[in-house]
Amino acid sequence: MSAYDKILKLLPYKRPFLFVDEITSINEEGAIGNYTIRKDEFFLEGHFPGNPVVPGVILTEIMCQIGLVTLAMHLMDLDEDSRVLPAFTSANVDFLYKVIPEDKLIVESKKVYFRFGKLKCTVSCKKEDGTVVAKGELAGMVVKSEA
């Protein structure tokens, strides 16, 4: 099992709240991954019916799951039986362009610091064509869970 697959397996999210399709790169300094917005996402049904747009809070969550949680899990060097609980602590995100169904989003994070179990990153989210849709700083913790 690759390091990428190990982290995907350990993520504490499940559909419909799992927003990571693939991790394409991860190292001590950052992570890159992607997620494609499906036409049947639960959050699109009532968010501008007939003209669905992904809410900013969901874009932030996508950025957190790919850019923050996967990197924290990598830095913690968890074993295959670990159970984790992410705790999001702060965000400063600018939303720059709308995201619609079938957009493939590529999230890239760069570590600012990881100390005392807290990770802070700069994170960008862009479409496949390079259009940056959101960017900012995110921070949080991933702690081992007993349950």
Short mmCIF file of N, CA and C in Angstrom, two decimals:
data_model
loop_
_atom_site.label_atom_id
_atom_site.label_comp_id
_atom_site.label_asym_id
_atom_site.label_seq_id
_atom_site.Cartn_x
_atom_site.Cartn_y
_atom_site.Cartn_z
N MET A 1 0.85 -1.17 0.00
CA MET A 1 0.00 0.00 0.00
C MET A 1 0.90 1.25 0.00
N SER A 2 0.60 2.17 -0.90
CA SER A 2 1.41 3.39 -0.98
C SER A 2 1.11 4.29 0.21
N ALA A 3 2.00 5.24 0.46
CA ALA A 3 1.79 6.21 1.54
C ALA A 3 0.50 7.00 1.29
N TYR A 4 0.21 7.30 0.03
CA TYR A 4 -1.01 8.05 -0.31
C TYR A 4 -2.25 7.23 0.05
N ASP A 5 -2.24 5.94 -0.35
CA ASP A 5 -3.38 5.07 -0.07
C ASP A 5 -3.57 4.87 1.43
N LYS A 6 -2.47 4.78 2.16
CA LYS A 6 -2.54 4.61 3.62
C LYS A 6 -3.26 5.79 4.25
N ILE A 7 -2.91 6.99 3.84
CA ILE A 7 -3.55 8.18 4.39
C ILE A 7 -5.02 8.24 4.01
N LEU A 8 -5.34 7.92 2.75
CA LEU A 8 -6.75 7.92 2.33
C LEU A 8 -7.57 6.95 3.17
N LYS A 9 -7.00 5.79 3.46
CA LYS A 9 -7.69 4.77 4.25
C LYS A 9 -7.91 5.25 5.69
N LEU A 10 -6.97 6.01 6.22
CA LEU A 10 -7.06 6.48 7.61
C LEU A 10 -7.94 7.72 7.80
N LEU A 11 -8.28 8.40 6.71
CA LEU A 11 -9.09 9.62 6.85
C LEU A 11 -10.38 9.31 7.60
N PRO A 12 -10.75 10.14 8.56
CA PRO A 12 -11.93 9.87 9.38
C PRO A 12 -13.25 10.36 8.76
N TYR A 13 -13.28 10.53 7.46
CA TYR A 13 -14.47 11.00 6.76
C TYR A 13 -15.00 9.89 5.85
N LYS A 14 -16.29 9.94 5.57
CA LYS A 14 -16.93 9.04 4.62
C LYS A 14 -17.88 9.86 3.76
N ARG A 15 -18.21 9.36 2.57
CA ARG A 15 -19.19 10.03 1.72
C ARG A 15 -20.49 10.11 2.49
N PRO A 16 -21.18 11.21 2.46
CA PRO A 16 -21.03 12.32 1.53
C PRO A 16 -20.12 13.44 2.02
N PHE A 17 -19.36 13.22 3.11
CA PHE A 17 -18.53 14.30 3.63
C PHE A 17 -17.04 14.05 3.44
N LEU A 18 -16.68 13.15 2.55
CA LEU A 18 -15.29 12.92 2.18
C LEU A 18 -15.02 13.72 0.91
N PHE A 19 -14.07 14.66 0.98
CA PHE A 19 -13.78 15.54 -0.15
C PHE A 19 -12.34 15.38 -0.64
N VAL A 20 -11.88 14.14 -0.70
CA VAL A 20 -10.55 13.83 -1.22
C VAL A 20 -10.70 12.66 -2.19
N ASP A 21 -10.39 12.89 -3.45
CA ASP A 21 -10.38 11.80 -4.43
C ASP A 21 -9.01 11.16 -4.50
N GLU A 22 -7.98 12.01 -4.43
CA GLU A 22 -6.62 11.51 -4.66
C GLU A 22 -5.60 12.44 -4.00
N ILE A 23 -4.58 11.83 -3.46
CA ILE A 23 -3.41 12.58 -3.00
C ILE A 23 -2.33 12.33 -4.04
N THR A 24 -1.81 13.38 -4.64
CA THR A 24 -0.82 13.20 -5.71
C THR A 24 0.60 13.46 -5.25
N SER A 25 0.75 14.17 -4.12
CA SER A 25 2.08 14.44 -3.59
C SER A 25 1.95 14.78 -2.12
N ILE A 26 2.89 14.26 -1.33
CA ILE A 26 2.93 14.63 0.08
C ILE A 26 4.34 14.42 0.59
N ASN A 27 4.84 15.42 1.33
CA ASN A 27 6.16 15.32 1.93
C ASN A 27 6.17 16.18 3.20
N GLU A 28 7.31 16.37 3.78
CA GLU A 28 7.41 17.11 5.04
C GLU A 28 7.00 18.58 4.91
N GLU A 29 6.97 19.09 3.70
CA GLU A 29 6.69 20.52 3.50
C GLU A 29 5.31 20.84 2.97
N GLY A 30 4.57 19.83 2.48
CA GLY A 30 3.24 20.13 1.95
C GLY A 30 2.57 18.95 1.31
N ALA A 31 1.35 19.20 0.81
CA ALA A 31 0.56 18.15 0.18
C ALA A 31 -0.16 18.71 -1.04
N ILE A 32 -0.43 17.83 -1.99
CA ILE A 32 -1.22 18.17 -3.17
C ILE A 32 -2.21 17.03 -3.38
N GLY A 33 -3.44 17.40 -3.65
CA GLY A 33 -4.46 16.40 -3.93
C GLY A 33 -5.60 17.03 -4.72
N ASN A 34 -6.60 16.22 -5.04
CA ASN A 34 -7.70 16.75 -5.84
C ASN A 34 -9.04 16.16 -5.43
N TYR A 35 -10.06 16.86 -5.85
CA TYR A 35 -11.45 16.44 -5.64
C TYR A 35 -12.29 17.01 -6.76
N THR A 36 -13.14 16.16 -7.34
CA THR A 36 -14.06 16.60 -8.39
C THR A 36 -15.45 16.75 -7.80
N ILE A 37 -16.06 17.90 -8.04
CA ILE A 37 -17.41 18.17 -7.56
C ILE A 37 -18.40 17.36 -8.39
N ARG A 38 -19.15 16.49 -7.73
CA ARG A 38 -20.13 15.65 -8.41
C ARG A 38 -21.45 16.41 -8.57
N LYS A 39 -22.20 16.05 -9.60
CA LYS A 39 -23.48 16.71 -9.85
C LYS A 39 -24.49 16.49 -8.72
N ASP A 40 -24.35 15.37 -8.00
CA ASP A 40 -25.34 15.02 -6.98
C ASP A 40 -24.89 15.34 -5.55
N GLU A 41 -23.93 16.23 -5.38
CA GLU A 41 -23.47 16.60 -4.04
C GLU A 41 -24.64 17.13 -3.21
N PHE A 42 -24.73 16.70 -1.95
CA PHE A 42 -25.84 17.08 -1.08
C PHE A 42 -25.98 18.58 -0.92
N PHE A 43 -24.89 19.31 -0.95
CA PHE A 43 -24.92 20.75 -0.70
C PHE A 43 -25.34 21.57 -1.91
N LEU A 44 -25.43 20.95 -3.08
CA LEU A 44 -25.83 21.69 -4.28
C LEU A 44 -27.33 21.78 -4.45
N GLU A 45 -28.06 20.84 -3.86
CA GLU A 45 -29.50 20.74 -4.07
C GLU A 45 -30.23 22.05 -3.79
N GLY A 46 -29.90 22.71 -2.70
CA GLY A 46 -30.62 23.93 -2.35
C GLY A 46 -29.79 25.19 -2.47
N HIS A 47 -28.58 25.08 -2.97
CA HIS A 47 -27.71 26.26 -3.07
C HIS A 47 -27.79 26.81 -4.49
N PHE A 48 -28.72 27.71 -4.70
CA PHE A 48 -29.03 28.32 -5.99
C PHE A 48 -29.56 27.28 -6.98
N PRO A 49 -30.76 26.72 -6.71
CA PRO A 49 -31.35 25.73 -7.61
C PRO A 49 -31.39 26.24 -9.05
N GLY A 50 -31.00 25.37 -9.96
CA GLY A 50 -30.94 25.73 -11.38
C GLY A 50 -29.63 26.37 -11.78
N ASN A 51 -28.87 26.84 -10.81
CA ASN A 51 -27.57 27.46 -11.07
C ASN A 51 -26.66 27.15 -9.88
N PRO A 52 -26.38 25.85 -9.64
CA PRO A 52 -25.66 25.46 -8.43
C PRO A 52 -24.22 25.98 -8.37
N VAL A 53 -23.86 26.47 -7.19
CA VAL A 53 -22.52 26.96 -6.91
C VAL A 53 -22.07 26.33 -5.59
N VAL A 54 -20.83 25.89 -5.52
CA VAL A 54 -20.30 25.29 -4.30
C VAL A 54 -20.14 26.37 -3.23
N PRO A 55 -20.72 26.16 -2.05
CA PRO A 55 -20.59 27.15 -0.97
C PRO A 55 -19.15 27.28 -0.49
N GLY A 56 -18.79 28.47 -0.04
CA GLY A 56 -17.44 28.72 0.48
C GLY A 56 -17.06 27.82 1.63
N VAL A 57 -18.02 27.49 2.49
CA VAL A 57 -17.72 26.63 3.62
C VAL A 57 -17.30 25.24 3.13
N ILE A 58 -17.86 24.77 2.04
CA ILE A 58 -17.48 23.47 1.48
C ILE A 58 -16.10 23.58 0.82
N LEU A 59 -15.83 24.68 0.13
CA LEU A 59 -14.48 24.87 -0.43
C LEU A 59 -13.44 24.87 0.68
N THR A 60 -13.77 25.52 1.79
CA THR A 60 -12.85 25.53 2.93
C THR A 60 -12.63 24.11 3.46
N GLU A 61 -13.69 23.34 3.54
CA GLU A 61 -13.58 21.96 4.01
C GLU A 61 -12.73 21.11 3.07
N ILE A 62 -12.91 21.28 1.77
CA ILE A 62 -12.08 20.56 0.79
C ILE A 62 -10.61 20.92 1.00
N MET A 63 -10.34 22.21 1.17
CA MET A 63 -8.97 22.67 1.39
C MET A 63 -8.41 22.09 2.69
N CYS A 64 -9.24 22.02 3.72
CA CYS A 64 -8.80 21.46 5.01
C CYS A 64 -8.49 19.98 4.90
N GLN A 65 -9.41 19.23 4.30
CA GLN A 65 -9.20 17.79 4.22
C GLN A 65 -7.94 17.44 3.42
N ILE A 66 -7.76 18.08 2.28
CA ILE A 66 -6.61 17.77 1.43
C ILE A 66 -5.34 18.44 1.93
N GLY A 67 -5.43 19.73 2.22
CA GLY A 67 -4.22 20.50 2.51
C GLY A 67 -3.75 20.46 3.94
N LEU A 68 -4.65 20.20 4.87
CA LEU A 68 -4.29 20.26 6.29
C LEU A 68 -4.30 18.86 6.94
N VAL A 69 -5.43 18.16 6.84
CA VAL A 69 -5.56 16.88 7.54
C VAL A 69 -4.62 15.83 6.97
N THR A 70 -4.57 15.69 5.64
CA THR A 70 -3.68 14.66 5.08
C THR A 70 -2.23 14.95 5.42
N LEU A 71 -1.83 16.22 5.39
CA LEU A 71 -0.44 16.58 5.74
C LEU A 71 -0.16 16.30 7.21
N ALA A 72 -1.08 16.66 8.08
CA ALA A 72 -0.88 16.39 9.52
C ALA A 72 -0.74 14.89 9.76
N MET A 73 -1.56 14.10 9.10
CA MET A 73 -1.48 12.65 9.26
C MET A 73 -0.13 12.11 8.78
N HIS A 74 0.36 12.67 7.68
CA HIS A 74 1.68 12.27 7.17
C HIS A 74 2.77 12.64 8.17
N LEU A 75 2.71 13.86 8.70
CA LEU A 75 3.73 14.32 9.64
C LEU A 75 3.70 13.52 10.94
N MET A 76 2.54 13.00 11.30
CA MET A 76 2.41 12.20 12.53
C MET A 76 2.90 10.77 12.34
N ASP A 77 3.12 10.36 11.10
CA ASP A 77 3.62 9.02 10.78
C ASP A 77 2.79 7.94 11.48
N LEU A 78 1.50 7.94 11.19
CA LEU A 78 0.56 7.02 11.83
C LEU A 78 0.71 5.60 11.29
N ASP A 79 0.37 4.63 12.13
CA ASP A 79 0.36 3.25 11.63
C ASP A 79 -1.02 2.95 11.04
N GLU A 80 -1.14 1.79 10.39
CA GLU A 80 -2.35 1.46 9.64
C GLU A 80 -3.60 1.29 10.49
N ASP A 81 -3.44 1.11 11.79
CA ASP A 81 -4.58 0.90 12.67
C ASP A 81 -4.96 2.16 13.45
N SER A 82 -4.30 3.26 13.17
CA SER A 82 -4.57 4.50 13.90
C SER A 82 -5.96 5.04 13.57
N ARG A 83 -6.54 5.66 14.59
CA ARG A 83 -7.80 6.37 14.41
C ARG A 83 -7.52 7.81 14.82
N VAL A 84 -7.99 8.75 14.00
CA VAL A 84 -7.69 10.14 14.28
C VAL A 84 -8.96 11.00 14.30
N LEU A 85 -8.83 12.14 14.95
CA LEU A 85 -9.91 13.10 15.01
C LEU A 85 -9.33 14.48 14.69
N PRO A 86 -9.68 15.05 13.54
CA PRO A 86 -9.18 16.39 13.20
C PRO A 86 -9.94 17.46 13.98
N ALA A 87 -9.23 18.49 14.36
CA ALA A 87 -9.84 19.64 15.03
C ALA A 87 -9.38 20.89 14.29
N PHE A 88 -10.28 21.51 13.56
CA PHE A 88 -10.01 22.70 12.79
C PHE A 88 -9.96 23.88 13.75
N THR A 89 -8.90 24.69 13.71
CA THR A 89 -8.77 25.77 14.69
C THR A 89 -8.88 27.18 14.11
N SER A 90 -8.46 27.40 12.87
CA SER A 90 -8.61 28.75 12.32
C SER A 90 -8.50 28.74 10.80
N ALA A 91 -9.12 29.76 10.20
CA ALA A 91 -9.08 29.92 8.75
C ALA A 91 -9.09 31.39 8.39
N ASN A 92 -8.36 31.71 7.36
CA ASN A 92 -8.39 33.03 6.75
C ASN A 92 -8.33 32.76 5.26
N VAL A 93 -9.51 32.65 4.63
CA VAL A 93 -9.60 32.22 3.24
C VAL A 93 -10.26 33.30 2.40
N ASP A 94 -9.67 33.58 1.25
CA ASP A 94 -10.26 34.47 0.26
C ASP A 94 -10.86 33.62 -0.85
N PHE A 95 -12.11 33.90 -1.22
CA PHE A 95 -12.78 33.20 -2.31
C PHE A 95 -12.72 34.09 -3.54
N LEU A 96 -12.19 33.56 -4.63
CA LEU A 96 -11.87 34.38 -5.78
C LEU A 96 -12.68 34.08 -7.03
N TYR A 97 -13.25 32.89 -7.12
CA TYR A 97 -13.95 32.49 -8.34
C TYR A 97 -14.93 31.39 -7.99
N LYS A 98 -16.05 31.32 -8.69
CA LYS A 98 -17.06 30.32 -8.37
C LYS A 98 -16.64 28.92 -8.83
N VAL A 99 -17.18 27.92 -8.11
CA VAL A 99 -16.95 26.52 -8.41
C VAL A 99 -18.32 25.89 -8.65
N ILE A 100 -18.41 25.11 -9.73
CA ILE A 100 -19.68 24.50 -10.13
C ILE A 100 -19.52 22.98 -10.27
N PRO A 101 -20.64 22.26 -10.41
CA PRO A 101 -20.54 20.81 -10.58
C PRO A 101 -19.62 20.42 -11.73
N GLU A 102 -18.89 19.34 -11.52
CA GLU A 102 -17.93 18.75 -12.45
C GLU A 102 -16.59 19.47 -12.51
N ASP A 103 -16.43 20.55 -11.74
CA ASP A 103 -15.11 21.17 -11.64
C ASP A 103 -14.19 20.24 -10.86
N LYS A 104 -13.00 20.02 -11.39
CA LYS A 104 -11.97 19.28 -10.66
C LYS A 104 -11.10 20.30 -9.96
N LEU A 105 -11.00 20.17 -8.63
CA LEU A 105 -10.24 21.11 -7.83
C LEU A 105 -8.92 20.48 -7.41
N ILE A 106 -7.87 21.25 -7.54
CA ILE A 106 -6.53 20.82 -7.11
C ILE A 106 -6.13 21.70 -5.94
N VAL A 107 -5.85 21.05 -4.83
CA VAL A 107 -5.50 21.76 -3.60
C VAL A 107 -4.02 21.53 -3.31
N GLU A 108 -3.33 22.61 -3.01
CA GLU A 108 -1.91 22.52 -2.68
C GLU A 108 -1.67 23.27 -1.37
N SER A 109 -0.99 22.60 -0.44
CA SER A 109 -0.66 23.25 0.82
C SER A 109 0.84 23.30 1.02
N LYS A 110 1.26 24.31 1.75
CA LYS A 110 2.66 24.45 2.14
C LYS A 110 2.68 24.70 3.65
N LYS A 111 3.46 23.89 4.34
CA LYS A 111 3.54 23.99 5.80
C LYS A 111 4.16 25.32 6.21
N VAL A 112 3.52 26.00 7.13
CA VAL A 112 4.10 27.17 7.78
C VAL A 112 4.82 26.69 9.04
N TYR A 113 4.12 25.89 9.86
CA TYR A 113 4.76 25.25 11.01
C TYR A 113 3.96 24.04 11.45
N PHE A 114 4.63 23.13 12.13
CA PHE A 114 4.01 21.98 12.79
C PHE A 114 4.72 21.82 14.12
N ARG A 115 4.05 22.23 15.20
CA ARG A 115 4.66 22.11 16.52
C ARG A 115 3.57 21.93 17.57
N PHE A 116 3.91 21.16 18.59
CA PHE A 116 2.98 20.85 19.67
C PHE A 116 1.66 20.28 19.13
N GLY A 117 1.76 19.56 18.02
CA GLY A 117 0.60 18.92 17.43
C GLY A 117 -0.27 19.82 16.58
N LYS A 118 0.08 21.10 16.47
CA LYS A 118 -0.72 22.03 15.67
C LYS A 118 -0.02 22.30 14.34
N LEU A 119 -0.79 22.25 13.27
CA LEU A 119 -0.28 22.49 11.92
C LEU A 119 -0.92 23.74 11.35
N LYS A 120 -0.09 24.60 10.77
CA LYS A 120 -0.57 25.78 10.06
C LYS A 120 0.00 25.72 8.66
N CYS A 121 -0.87 25.99 7.66
CA CYS A 121 -0.45 25.91 6.25
C CYS A 121 -1.01 27.08 5.46
N THR A 122 -0.32 27.41 4.38
CA THR A 122 -0.93 28.22 3.35
C THR A 122 -1.50 27.23 2.35
N VAL A 123 -2.71 27.50 1.89
CA VAL A 123 -3.40 26.55 1.02
C VAL A 123 -4.02 27.30 -0.15
N SER A 124 -3.88 26.71 -1.34
CA SER A 124 -4.55 27.26 -2.52
C SER A 124 -5.40 26.17 -3.15
N CYS A 125 -6.49 26.59 -3.77
CA CYS A 125 -7.41 25.69 -4.44
C CYS A 125 -7.65 26.25 -5.84
N LYS A 126 -7.38 25.43 -6.85
CA LYS A 126 -7.55 25.92 -8.22
C LYS A 126 -8.25 24.88 -9.07
N LYS A 127 -8.81 25.35 -10.18
CA LYS A 127 -9.40 24.46 -11.16
C LYS A 127 -8.29 23.87 -12.02
N GLU A 128 -8.63 22.86 -12.80
CA GLU A 128 -7.64 22.21 -13.67
C GLU A 128 -6.98 23.19 -14.63
N ASP A 129 -7.70 24.23 -15.04
CA ASP A 129 -7.12 25.20 -15.98
C ASP A 129 -6.20 26.20 -15.29
N GLY A 130 -6.02 26.07 -13.97
CA GLY A 130 -5.13 26.95 -13.23
C GLY A 130 -5.82 28.11 -12.55
N THR A 131 -7.11 28.31 -12.79
CA THR A 131 -7.85 29.40 -12.15
C THR A 131 -7.89 29.17 -10.65
N VAL A 132 -7.34 30.09 -9.88
CA VAL A 132 -7.37 29.99 -8.42
C VAL A 132 -8.76 30.40 -7.95
N VAL A 133 -9.42 29.50 -7.22
CA VAL A 133 -10.77 29.78 -6.74
C VAL A 133 -10.79 30.20 -5.27
N ALA A 134 -9.78 29.78 -4.52
CA ALA A 134 -9.68 30.16 -3.11
C ALA A 134 -8.25 29.99 -2.64
N LYS A 135 -7.86 30.81 -1.66
CA LYS A 135 -6.52 30.68 -1.09
C LYS A 135 -6.53 31.30 0.30
N GLY A 136 -5.59 30.86 1.12
CA GLY A 136 -5.51 31.43 2.45
C GLY A 136 -4.67 30.61 3.39
N GLU A 137 -4.86 30.85 4.69
CA GLU A 137 -4.15 30.12 5.73
C GLU A 137 -5.15 29.32 6.55
N LEU A 138 -4.78 28.08 6.84
CA LEU A 138 -5.61 27.19 7.65
C LEU A 138 -4.76 26.61 8.77
N ALA A 139 -5.38 26.36 9.90
CA ALA A 139 -4.67 25.74 11.01
C ALA A 139 -5.58 24.74 11.70
N GLY A 140 -4.95 23.73 12.29
CA GLY A 140 -5.72 22.74 13.01
C GLY A 140 -4.82 21.72 13.66
N MET A 141 -5.46 20.74 14.29
CA MET A 141 -4.76 19.66 14.95
C MET A 141 -5.40 18.34 14.54
N VAL A 142 -4.61 17.30 14.50
CA VAL A 142 -5.13 15.96 14.32
C VAL A 142 -4.64 15.17 15.53
N VAL A 143 -5.58 14.65 16.29
CA VAL A 143 -5.23 13.90 17.49
C VAL A 143 -5.65 12.45 17.33
N LYS A 144 -4.90 11.56 17.97
CA LYS A 144 -5.27 10.15 17.96
C LYS A 144 -6.52 9.97 18.78
N SER A 145 -7.41 9.13 18.29
CA SER A 145 -8.69 8.89 18.93
C SER A 145 -8.75 7.44 19.42
N GLU A 146 -9.43 7.23 20.53
CA GLU A 146 -9.59 5.87 21.07
C GLU A 146 -10.76 5.16 20.39
N ALA A 147 -11.75 5.91 19.92
CA ALA A 147 -12.95 5.29 19.33
C ALA A 147 -12.96 5.42 17.84
#
